[in-house]
Structure formats: C-alpha cells, structure tokens
mmCIF file of C-alpha atoms in Angstrom:
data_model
loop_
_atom_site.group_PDB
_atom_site.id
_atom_site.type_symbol
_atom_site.label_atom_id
_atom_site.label_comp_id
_atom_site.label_asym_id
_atom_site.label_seq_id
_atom_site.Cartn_x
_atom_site.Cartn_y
_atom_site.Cartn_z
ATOM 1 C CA UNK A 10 9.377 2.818 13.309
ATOM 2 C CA UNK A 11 5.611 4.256 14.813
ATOM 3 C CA UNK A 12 2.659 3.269 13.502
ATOM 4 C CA UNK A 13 0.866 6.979 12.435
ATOM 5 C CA UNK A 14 -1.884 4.716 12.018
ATOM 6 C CA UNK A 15 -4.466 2.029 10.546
ATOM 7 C CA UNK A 16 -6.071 1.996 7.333
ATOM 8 C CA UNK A 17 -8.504 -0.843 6.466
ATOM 9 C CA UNK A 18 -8.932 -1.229 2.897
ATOM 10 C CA UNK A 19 -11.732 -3.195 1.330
ATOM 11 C CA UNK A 20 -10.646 -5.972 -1.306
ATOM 12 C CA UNK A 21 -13.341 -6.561 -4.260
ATOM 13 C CA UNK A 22 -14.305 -9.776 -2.564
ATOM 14 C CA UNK A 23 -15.205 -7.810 0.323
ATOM 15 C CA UNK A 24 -12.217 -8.464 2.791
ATOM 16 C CA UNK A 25 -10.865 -6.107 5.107
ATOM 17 C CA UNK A 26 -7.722 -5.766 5.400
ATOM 18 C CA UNK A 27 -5.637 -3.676 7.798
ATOM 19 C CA UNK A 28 -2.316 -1.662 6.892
ATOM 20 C CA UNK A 29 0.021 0.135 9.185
ATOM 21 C CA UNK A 30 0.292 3.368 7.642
ATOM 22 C CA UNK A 31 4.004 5.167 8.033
ATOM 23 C CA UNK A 32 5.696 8.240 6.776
ATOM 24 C CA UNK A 33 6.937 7.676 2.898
ATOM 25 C CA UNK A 34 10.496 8.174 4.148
ATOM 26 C CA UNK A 35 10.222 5.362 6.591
ATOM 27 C CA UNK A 36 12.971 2.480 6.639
ATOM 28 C CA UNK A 37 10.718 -0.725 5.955
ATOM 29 C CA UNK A 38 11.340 -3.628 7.674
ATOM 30 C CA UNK A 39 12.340 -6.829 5.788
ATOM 31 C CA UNK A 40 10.040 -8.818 5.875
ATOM 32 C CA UNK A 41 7.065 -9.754 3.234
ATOM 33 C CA UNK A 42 3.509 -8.753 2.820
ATOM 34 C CA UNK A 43 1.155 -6.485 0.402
ATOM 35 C CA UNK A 44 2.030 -2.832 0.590
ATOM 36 C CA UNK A 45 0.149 0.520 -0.715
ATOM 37 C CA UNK A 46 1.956 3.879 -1.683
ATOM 38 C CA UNK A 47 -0.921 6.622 -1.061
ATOM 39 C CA UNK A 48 -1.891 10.294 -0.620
ATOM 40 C CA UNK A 49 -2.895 11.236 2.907
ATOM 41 C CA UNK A 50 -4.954 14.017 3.363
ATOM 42 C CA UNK A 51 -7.286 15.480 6.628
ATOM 43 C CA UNK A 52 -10.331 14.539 6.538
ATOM 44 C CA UNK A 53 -13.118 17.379 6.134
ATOM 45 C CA UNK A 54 -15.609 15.691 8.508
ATOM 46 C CA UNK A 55 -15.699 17.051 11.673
ATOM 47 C CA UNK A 56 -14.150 14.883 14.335
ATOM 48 C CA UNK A 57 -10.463 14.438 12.390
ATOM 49 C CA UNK A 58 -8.936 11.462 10.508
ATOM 50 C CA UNK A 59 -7.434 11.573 7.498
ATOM 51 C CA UNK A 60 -8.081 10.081 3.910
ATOM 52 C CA UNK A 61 -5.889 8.142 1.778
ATOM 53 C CA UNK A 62 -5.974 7.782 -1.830
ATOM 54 C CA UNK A 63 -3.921 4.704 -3.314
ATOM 55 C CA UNK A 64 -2.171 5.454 -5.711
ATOM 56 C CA UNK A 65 -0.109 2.093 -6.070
ATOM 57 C CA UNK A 66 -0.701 -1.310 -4.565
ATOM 58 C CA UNK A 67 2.141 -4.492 -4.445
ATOM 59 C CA UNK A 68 3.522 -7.237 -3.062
ATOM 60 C CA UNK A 69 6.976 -8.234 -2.019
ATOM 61 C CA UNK A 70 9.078 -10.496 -0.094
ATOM 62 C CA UNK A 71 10.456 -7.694 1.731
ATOM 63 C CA UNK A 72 9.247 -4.222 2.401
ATOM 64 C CA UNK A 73 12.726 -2.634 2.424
ATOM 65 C CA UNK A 74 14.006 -4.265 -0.837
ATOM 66 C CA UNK A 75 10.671 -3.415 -2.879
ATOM 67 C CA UNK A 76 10.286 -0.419 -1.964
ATOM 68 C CA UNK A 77 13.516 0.887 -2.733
ATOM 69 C CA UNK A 78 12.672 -0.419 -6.317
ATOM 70 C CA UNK A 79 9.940 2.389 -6.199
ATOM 71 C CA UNK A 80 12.012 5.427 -6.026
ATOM 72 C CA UNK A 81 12.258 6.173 -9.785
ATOM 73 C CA UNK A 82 8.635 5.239 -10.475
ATOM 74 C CA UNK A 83 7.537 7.972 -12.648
ATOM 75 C CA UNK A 84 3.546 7.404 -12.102
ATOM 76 C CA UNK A 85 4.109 7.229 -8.302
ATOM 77 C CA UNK A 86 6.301 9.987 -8.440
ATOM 78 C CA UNK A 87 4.084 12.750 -9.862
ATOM 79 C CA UNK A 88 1.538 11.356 -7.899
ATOM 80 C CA UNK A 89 4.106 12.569 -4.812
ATOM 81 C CA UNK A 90 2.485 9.825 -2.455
ATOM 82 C CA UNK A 91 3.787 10.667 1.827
ATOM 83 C CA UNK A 92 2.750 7.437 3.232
ATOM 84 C CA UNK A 93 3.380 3.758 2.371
ATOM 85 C CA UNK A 94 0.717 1.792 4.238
ATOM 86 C CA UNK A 95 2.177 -2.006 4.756
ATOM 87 C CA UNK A 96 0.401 -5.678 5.526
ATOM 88 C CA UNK A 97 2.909 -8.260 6.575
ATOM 89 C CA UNK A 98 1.898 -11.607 5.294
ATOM 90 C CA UNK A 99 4.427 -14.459 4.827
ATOM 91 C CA UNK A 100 2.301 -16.721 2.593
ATOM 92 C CA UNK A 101 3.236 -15.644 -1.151
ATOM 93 C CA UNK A 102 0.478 -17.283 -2.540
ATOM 94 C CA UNK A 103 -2.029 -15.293 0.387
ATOM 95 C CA UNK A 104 0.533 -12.057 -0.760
ATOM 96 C CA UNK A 105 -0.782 -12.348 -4.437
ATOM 97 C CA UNK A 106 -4.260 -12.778 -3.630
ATOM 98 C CA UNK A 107 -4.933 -9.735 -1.199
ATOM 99 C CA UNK A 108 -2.660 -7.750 -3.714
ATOM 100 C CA UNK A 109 -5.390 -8.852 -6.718
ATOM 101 C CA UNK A 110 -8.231 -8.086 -4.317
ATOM 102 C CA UNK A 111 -7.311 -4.426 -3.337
ATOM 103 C CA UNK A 112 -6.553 -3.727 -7.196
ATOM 104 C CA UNK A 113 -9.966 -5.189 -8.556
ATOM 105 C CA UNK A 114 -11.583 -3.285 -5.800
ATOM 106 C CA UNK A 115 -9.617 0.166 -6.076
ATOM 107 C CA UNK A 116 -7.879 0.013 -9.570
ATOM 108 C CA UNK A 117 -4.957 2.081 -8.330
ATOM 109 C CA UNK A 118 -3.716 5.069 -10.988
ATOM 110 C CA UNK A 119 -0.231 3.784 -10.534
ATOM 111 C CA UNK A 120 -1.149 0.127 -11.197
ATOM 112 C CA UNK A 121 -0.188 -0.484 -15.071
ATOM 113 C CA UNK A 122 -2.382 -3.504 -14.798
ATOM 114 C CA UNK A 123 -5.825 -3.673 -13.189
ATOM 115 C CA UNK A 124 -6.385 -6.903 -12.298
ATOM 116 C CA UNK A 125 -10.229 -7.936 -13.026
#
C-alpha cells in the first residue's frame, strides 16, 4: 500500500490535518481514523502537484470495513472520486471532531449533512 501522497486539509477551526492520499481501488487497512473520498486532478501551476476536490468526508473504526460500505453510494458515485485520502486516529471522540471540522470548513457535495 504506497503513499501517492499528502494532502493537508484545513478544518473550520483552522487545524491542519494531514491525509495519506491512495488510489480509490486501494485495500484499506483496518484500522480507524477520518477518511475523504476526492477528485484528483494536475495542478495548472507550473511546478506540478495535483488538486483534490472532496467530495465526501467520514469517520470509521476501520478503513477497510467503511469503505466498502461506500461502493453503492450514488452521490459519490457520479461524482467518480480516484483517491480516498485517509487519517488514522484511534480516539473516536478525536475521530468525530476532525470529521465535523473538515465538513464545516469544506461542506463536502457528498455530505447529506453539513455540519455547522
């Protein structure tokens, strides 16, 4: 499982958090954390990169078991994201707050709620 490689998102209270970012197809590990479905796409700056646009943000107590409950998600389906970006935290109660922090701050299109 390679890292392709880091995206730091920026919660609403201002935290930065960084992701691994991995190939959609990618067998997750089990373990827990926040994770992030998005679209990658070069960046048109000169000097590379890429961009990411999140199209769904969660949490889970393990990687491989949530996101298998993803698959016929019809929002993050047509959205046709080709990397899930991953944060491994153990602490549920530290899960649900950077998960409420990236949503406030992003509003994901895929989130049916929008936490404020």
């Amino acid at each position: 499982m390679a890292i392709m490689e880091y995206l730091t998102i920026k919660g609403a209270s201002a935290a930065l958090y960084r992701f691994d970012v991995y190939p959609i197809n990618v067998e997750c590990p089990g373990v827990g954390g926040v994770y992030a479905y998005t679209k990658r796409s070069p960046a048109e700056s000169p000097g590379g990169g890429a961009n990411h646009s999140l199209i769904y943000v969660g949490k889970t107590n393990s990687f491989r078991k949530r996101d298998k409950a993803h698959e016929d998600n019809e929002c993050i389906n047509k959205a046709d994201p080709n990397c899930i970006c991953l944060y491994p935290e153990g602490n549920d109660e530290r899960r649900l707050t950077v998960e409420k922090d990236i949503i406030s701050a992003h509003k994901p299109q895929c989130n049916a709620h929008h936490t404020t």
